[in-house]
Short mmCIF file of C-alpha atoms and ligand atoms in Angstrom, two decimals:
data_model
loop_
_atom_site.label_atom_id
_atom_site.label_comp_id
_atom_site.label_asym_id
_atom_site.label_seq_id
_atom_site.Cartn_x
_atom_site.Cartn_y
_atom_site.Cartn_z
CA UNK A 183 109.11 52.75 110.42
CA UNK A 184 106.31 55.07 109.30
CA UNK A 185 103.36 56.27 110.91
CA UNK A 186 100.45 58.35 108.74
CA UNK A 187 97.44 58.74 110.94
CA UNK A 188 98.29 60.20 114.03
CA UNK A 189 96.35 62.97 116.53
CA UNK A 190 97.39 65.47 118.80
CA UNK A 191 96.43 68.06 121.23
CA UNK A 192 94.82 69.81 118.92
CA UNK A 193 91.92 67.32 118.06
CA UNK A 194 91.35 64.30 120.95
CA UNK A 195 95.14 63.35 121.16
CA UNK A 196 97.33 63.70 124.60
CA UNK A 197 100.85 64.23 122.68
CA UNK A 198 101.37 67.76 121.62
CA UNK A 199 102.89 68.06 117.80
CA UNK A 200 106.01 68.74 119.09
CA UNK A 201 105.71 65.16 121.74
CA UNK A 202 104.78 63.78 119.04
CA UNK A 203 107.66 63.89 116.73
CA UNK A 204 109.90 63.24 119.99
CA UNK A 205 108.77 60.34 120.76
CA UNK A 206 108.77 58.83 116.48
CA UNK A 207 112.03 59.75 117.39
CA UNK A 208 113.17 57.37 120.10
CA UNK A 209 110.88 54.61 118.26
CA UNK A 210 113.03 55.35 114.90
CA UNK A 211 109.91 56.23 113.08
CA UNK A 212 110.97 58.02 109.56
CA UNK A 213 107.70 58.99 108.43
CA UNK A 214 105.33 60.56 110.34
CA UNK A 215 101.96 62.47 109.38
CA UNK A 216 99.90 64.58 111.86
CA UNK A 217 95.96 63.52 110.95
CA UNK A 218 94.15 65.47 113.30
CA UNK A 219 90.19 65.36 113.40
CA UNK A 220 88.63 68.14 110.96
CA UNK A 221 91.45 70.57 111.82
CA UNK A 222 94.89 71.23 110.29
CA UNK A 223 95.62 74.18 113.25
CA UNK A 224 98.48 71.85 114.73
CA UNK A 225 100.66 71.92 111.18
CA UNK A 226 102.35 74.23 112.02
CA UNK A 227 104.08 73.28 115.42
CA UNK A 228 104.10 69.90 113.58
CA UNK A 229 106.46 71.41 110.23
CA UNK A 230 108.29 73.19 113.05
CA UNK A 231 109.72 71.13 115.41
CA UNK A 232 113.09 70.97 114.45
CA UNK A 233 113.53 66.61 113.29
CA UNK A 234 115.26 64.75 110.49
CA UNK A 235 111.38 63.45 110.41
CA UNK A 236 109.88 63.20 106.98
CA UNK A 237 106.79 65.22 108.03
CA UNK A 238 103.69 64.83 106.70
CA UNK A 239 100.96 67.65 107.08
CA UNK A 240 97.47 65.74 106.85
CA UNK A 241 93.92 65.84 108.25
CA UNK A 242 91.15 63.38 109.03
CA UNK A 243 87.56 64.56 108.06
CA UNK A 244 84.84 62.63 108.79
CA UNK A 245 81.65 61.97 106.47
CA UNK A 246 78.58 60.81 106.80
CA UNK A 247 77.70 56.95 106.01
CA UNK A 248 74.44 55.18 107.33
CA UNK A 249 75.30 52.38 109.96
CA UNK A 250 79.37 52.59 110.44
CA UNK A 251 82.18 55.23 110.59
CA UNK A 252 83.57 57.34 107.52
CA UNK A 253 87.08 59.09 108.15
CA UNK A 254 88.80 60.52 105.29
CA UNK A 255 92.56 61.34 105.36
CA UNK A 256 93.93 63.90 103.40
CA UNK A 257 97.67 62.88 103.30
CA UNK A 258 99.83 66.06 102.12
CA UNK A 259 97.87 68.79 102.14
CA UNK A 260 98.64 72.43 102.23
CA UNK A 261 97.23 73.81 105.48
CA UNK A 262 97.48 77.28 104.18
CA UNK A 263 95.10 76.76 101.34
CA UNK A 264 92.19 79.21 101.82
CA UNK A 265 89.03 77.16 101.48
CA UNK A 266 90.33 74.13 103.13
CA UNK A 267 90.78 76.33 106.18
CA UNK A 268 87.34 78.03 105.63
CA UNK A 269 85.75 74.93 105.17
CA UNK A 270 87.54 72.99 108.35
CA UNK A 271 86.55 76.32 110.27
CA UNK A 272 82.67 75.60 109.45
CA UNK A 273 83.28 71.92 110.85
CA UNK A 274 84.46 73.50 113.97
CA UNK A 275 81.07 75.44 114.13
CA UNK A 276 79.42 72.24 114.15
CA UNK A 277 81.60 70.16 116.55
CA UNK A 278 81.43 73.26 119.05
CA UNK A 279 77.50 73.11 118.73
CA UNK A 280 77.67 69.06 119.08
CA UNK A 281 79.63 69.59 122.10
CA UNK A 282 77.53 71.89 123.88
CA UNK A 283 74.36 69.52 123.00
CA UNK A 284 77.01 66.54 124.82
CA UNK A 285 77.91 68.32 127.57
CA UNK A 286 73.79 69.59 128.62
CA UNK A 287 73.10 65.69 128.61
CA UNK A 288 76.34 65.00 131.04
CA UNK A 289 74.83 67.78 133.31
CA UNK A 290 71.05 66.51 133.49
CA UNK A 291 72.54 63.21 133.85
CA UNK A 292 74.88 64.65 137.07
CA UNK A 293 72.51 67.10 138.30
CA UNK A 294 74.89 69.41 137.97
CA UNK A 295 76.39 71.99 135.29
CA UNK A 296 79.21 70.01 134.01
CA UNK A 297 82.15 72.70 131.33
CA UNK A 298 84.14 72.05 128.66
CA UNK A 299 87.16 72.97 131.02
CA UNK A 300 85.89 70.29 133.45
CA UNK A 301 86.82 67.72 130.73
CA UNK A 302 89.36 69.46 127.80
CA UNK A 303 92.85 68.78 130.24
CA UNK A 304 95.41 70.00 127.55
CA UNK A 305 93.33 70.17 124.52
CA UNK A 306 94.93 72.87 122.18
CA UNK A 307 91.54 72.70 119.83
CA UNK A 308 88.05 71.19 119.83
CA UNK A 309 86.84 68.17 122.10
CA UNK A 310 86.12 64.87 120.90
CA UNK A 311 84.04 62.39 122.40
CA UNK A 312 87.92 60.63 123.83
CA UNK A 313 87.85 63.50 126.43
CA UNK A 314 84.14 62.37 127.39
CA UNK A 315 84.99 59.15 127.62
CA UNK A 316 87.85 60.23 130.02
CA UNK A 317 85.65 62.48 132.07
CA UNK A 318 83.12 59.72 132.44
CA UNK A 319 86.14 57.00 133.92
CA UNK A 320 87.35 59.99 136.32
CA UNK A 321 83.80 60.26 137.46
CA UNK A 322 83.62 56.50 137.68
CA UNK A 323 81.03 55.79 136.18
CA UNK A 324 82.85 53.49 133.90
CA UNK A 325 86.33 51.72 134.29
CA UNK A 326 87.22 52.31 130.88
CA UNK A 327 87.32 54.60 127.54
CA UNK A 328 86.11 51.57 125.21
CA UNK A 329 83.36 51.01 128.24
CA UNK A 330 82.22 54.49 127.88
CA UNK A 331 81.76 54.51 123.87
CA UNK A 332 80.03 50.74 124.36
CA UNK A 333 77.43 52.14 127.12
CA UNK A 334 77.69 55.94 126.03
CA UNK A 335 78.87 57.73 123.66
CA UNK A 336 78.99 55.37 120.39
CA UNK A 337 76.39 55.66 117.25
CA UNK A 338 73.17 55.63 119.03
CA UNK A 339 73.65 55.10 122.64
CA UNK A 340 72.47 57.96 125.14
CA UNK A 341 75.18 60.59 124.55
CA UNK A 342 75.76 60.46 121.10
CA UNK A 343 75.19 63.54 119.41
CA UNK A 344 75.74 63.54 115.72
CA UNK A 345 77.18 66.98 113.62
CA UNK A 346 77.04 68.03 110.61
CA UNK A 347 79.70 66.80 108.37
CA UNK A 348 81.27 67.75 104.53
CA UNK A 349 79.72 65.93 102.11
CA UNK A 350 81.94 63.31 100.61
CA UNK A 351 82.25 64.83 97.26
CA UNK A 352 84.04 68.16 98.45
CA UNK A 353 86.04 66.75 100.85
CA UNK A 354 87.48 64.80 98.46
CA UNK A 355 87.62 67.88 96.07
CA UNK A 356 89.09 70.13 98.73
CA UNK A 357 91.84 67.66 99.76
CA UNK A 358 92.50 67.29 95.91
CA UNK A 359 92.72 71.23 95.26
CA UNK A 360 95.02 71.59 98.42
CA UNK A 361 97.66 69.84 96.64
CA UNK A 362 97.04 66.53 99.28
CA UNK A 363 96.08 62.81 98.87
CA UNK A 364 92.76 61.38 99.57
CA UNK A 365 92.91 58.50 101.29
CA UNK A 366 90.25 56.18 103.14
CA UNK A 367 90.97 55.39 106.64
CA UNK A 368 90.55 52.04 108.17
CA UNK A 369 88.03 51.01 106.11
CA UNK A 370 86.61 48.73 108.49
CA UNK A 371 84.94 51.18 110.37
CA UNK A 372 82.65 51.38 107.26
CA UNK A 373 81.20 48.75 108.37
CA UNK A 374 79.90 46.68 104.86
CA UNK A 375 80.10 43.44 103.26
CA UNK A 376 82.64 42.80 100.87
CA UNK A 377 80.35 43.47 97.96
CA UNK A 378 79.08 47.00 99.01
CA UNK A 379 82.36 47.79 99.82
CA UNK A 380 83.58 47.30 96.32
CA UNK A 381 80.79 49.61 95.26
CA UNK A 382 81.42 51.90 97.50
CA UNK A 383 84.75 52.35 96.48
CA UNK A 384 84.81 52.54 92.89
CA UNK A 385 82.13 55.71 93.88
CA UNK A 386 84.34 56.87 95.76
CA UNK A 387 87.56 56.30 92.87
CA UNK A 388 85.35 58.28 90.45
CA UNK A 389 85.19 61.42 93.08
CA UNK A 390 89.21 61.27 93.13
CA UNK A 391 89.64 58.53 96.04
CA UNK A 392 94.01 57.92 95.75
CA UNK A 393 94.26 55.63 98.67
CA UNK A 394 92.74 52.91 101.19
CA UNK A 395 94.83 52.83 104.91
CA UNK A 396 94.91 49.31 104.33
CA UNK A 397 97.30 48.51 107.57
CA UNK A 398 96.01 50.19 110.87
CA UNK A 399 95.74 47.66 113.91
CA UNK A 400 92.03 47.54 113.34
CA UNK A 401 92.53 45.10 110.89
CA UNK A 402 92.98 41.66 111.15
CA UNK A 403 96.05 40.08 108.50
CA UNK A 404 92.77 38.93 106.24
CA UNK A 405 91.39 42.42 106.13
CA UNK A 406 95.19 43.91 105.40
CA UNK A 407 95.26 41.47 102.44
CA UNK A 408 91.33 42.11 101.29
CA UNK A 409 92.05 45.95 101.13
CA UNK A 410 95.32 45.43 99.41
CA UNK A 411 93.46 43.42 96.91
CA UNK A 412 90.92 46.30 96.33
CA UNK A 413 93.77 49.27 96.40
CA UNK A 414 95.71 47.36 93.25
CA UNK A 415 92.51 46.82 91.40
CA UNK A 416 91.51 50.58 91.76
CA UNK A 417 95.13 51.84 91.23
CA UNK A 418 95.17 52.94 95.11
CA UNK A 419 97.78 54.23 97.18
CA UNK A 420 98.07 51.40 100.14
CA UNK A 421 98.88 53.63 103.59
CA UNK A 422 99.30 52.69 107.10
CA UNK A 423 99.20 54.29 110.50
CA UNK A 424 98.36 53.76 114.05
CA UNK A 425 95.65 56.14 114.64
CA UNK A 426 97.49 56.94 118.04
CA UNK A 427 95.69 59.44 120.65
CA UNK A 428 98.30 59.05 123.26
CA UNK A 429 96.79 58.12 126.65
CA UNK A 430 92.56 58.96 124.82
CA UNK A 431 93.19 55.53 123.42
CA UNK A 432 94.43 52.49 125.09
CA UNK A 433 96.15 49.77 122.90
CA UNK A 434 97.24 51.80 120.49
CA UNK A 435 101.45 52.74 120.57
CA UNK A 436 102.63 55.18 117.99
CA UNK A 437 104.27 53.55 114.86
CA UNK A 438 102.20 49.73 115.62
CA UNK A 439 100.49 49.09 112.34
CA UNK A 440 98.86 46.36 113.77
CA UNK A 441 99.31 42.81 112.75
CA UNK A 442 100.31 43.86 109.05
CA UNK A 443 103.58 45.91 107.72
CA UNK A 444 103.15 48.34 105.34
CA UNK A 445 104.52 46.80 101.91
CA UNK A 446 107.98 48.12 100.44
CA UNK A 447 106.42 49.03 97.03
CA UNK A 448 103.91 51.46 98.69
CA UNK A 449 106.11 52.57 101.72
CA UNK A 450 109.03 53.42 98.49
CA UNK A 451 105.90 55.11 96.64
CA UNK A 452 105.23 57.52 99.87
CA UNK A 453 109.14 58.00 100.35
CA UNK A 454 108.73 59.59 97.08
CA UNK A 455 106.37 61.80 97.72
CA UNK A 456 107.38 65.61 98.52
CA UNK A 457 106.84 66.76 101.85
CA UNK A 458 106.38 70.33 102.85
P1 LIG B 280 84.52 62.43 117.55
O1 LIG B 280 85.43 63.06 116.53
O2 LIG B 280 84.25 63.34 118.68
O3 LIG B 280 83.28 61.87 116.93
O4 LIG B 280 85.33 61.21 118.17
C1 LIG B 280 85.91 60.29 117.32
C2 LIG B 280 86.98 59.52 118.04
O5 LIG B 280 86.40 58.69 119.01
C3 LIG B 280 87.76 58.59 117.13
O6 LIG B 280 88.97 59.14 116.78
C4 LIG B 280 88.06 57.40 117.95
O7 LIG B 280 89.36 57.48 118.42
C5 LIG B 280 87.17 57.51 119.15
N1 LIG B 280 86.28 56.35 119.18
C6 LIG B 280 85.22 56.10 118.39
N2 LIG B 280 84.62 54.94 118.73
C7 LIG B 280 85.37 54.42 119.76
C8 LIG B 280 85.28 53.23 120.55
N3 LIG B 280 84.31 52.33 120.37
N4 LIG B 280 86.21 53.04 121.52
C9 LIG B 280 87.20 53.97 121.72
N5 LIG B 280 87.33 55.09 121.00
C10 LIG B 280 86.43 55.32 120.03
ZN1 LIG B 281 90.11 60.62 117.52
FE1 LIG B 282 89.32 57.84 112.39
FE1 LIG B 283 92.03 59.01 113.63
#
């Protein structure tokens, strides 16, 4: 089994690096990558806790797109590289600023001053909105994290606050120069016809794209097999991985691709791929 978008403590996951390569343990996972949200600070519990793991050190950064949701992975990156650190730090500027503008709408809307330590729990790095959601079901005001992004905290509804992000072209260039993989994640959340999609892509080839996460359980088998379609006609890298958050996000079990398997020509190209 393999597993190459994962998140931990250190972005808006419950599992520390360490938990996490316990439990791909008992569920006989082989591969595993660490893709934390615009930070690579948890690489290095993740390299070492002591596994017959293959590890893989990755990040996910997210970019800006009009309507949907841009993630890019970088899939074997060096997290010591200067300027991938310096330019992940600046993100961090701009979450912590996002989160502050977040958390002075939860207080007018509670009347009261609501902290980050009210809602981080066991967060090793920067909050996401998953904690927010979590905060908002403990206050119950909804019953669920999905309910909370629906009413709350998704793309335009009352406590959205959008950040500055990378621009597409040097993330892609940074991930590139710090000896890792570019790879799209579940391209669904993009959010565009099949058509603009194909555009988008071949853009996206000519910055130095190398792969599309065409399995992730946000896909149905149709969009596994439309993806897979696009990766061999762009010479792509096909990846797969849960984009598990631990207890942030429900339905979602470390090493469950969804309803798709990652196929044995791509998971045998990735096997052959050095680690660090
Ligand atoms: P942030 O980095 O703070 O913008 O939060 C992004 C995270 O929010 C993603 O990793 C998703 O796991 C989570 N997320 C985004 N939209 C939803 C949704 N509709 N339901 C549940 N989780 C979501
Ligand atoms: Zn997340
Ligand atoms: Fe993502
Ligand atoms: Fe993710």
């Amino acid at each position: 089994m393999i597993d190459l978008h994962t998140h931990s403590t250190y972005s808006d996951g419950t599992f520390t690096p360490e938990k996490l390569c316990r439990l791909a343990e008992t569920k006989n996972i082989k591969i595993l990558a660490l893709t934390d949200h615009d930070t690579i600070d948890g690489i290095d519990d993740f390299l070492c806790c002591e596994s017959n793991l293959k590890k893989i050190p990755g990040v996910e950064i997210s970019l800006e797109i009009k309507n949907g949701t841009f993630h890019m992975l970088g899939l074997f990156v060096n997290h010591k590289y200067g300027p991938l650190r310096e330019n992940l730090s600046r993100l961090k500027t701009y979450r912590k600023q996002r989160n502050e503008k977040i958390l002075n709408k939860l207080s007018d809307f509670f009347h009261e001053k609501i902290t980050q330590e009210q809602i981080s729990h066991d967060n090793k790095g920067e909050l996401g909105r998953p904690h927010i959601a979590k905060f908002l079901v403990k206050k119950g005001i909804v019953s669920s994290v999905e309910e909370a992004f629906e009413k709350y905290l998704a793309k335009g509804k009352p406590f959205y606050e959008s950040k500055e992000k990378l621009n597409t072209d040097d993330a892609i260039k940074l991930i590139i120069e710090s000896g890792g993989i570019p790879v799209i994640a579940h391209p669904i959340t993009l959010g565009l016809d099949n058509e603009k999609f194909d555009t988008f892509i071949r853009q996206l080839v000519d910055l130095g794209l190398k792969g599309i996460e065409a399995i992730c359980p946000l896909h149905s088998k149709e969009d596994c097999k439309h993806y897979i379609e696009i990766a061999k006609k762009y010479d792509l890298l096909v990846t797969g991985g849960s984009d598990f958050h631990g207890d942030n996000k429900d339905n979602v079990t470390l090493g469950n691709l969804g309803s798709c398997t990652l196929p044995a020509e791509y998971l045998n190209k990735i096997e052959k791929i050095k680690g660090r």
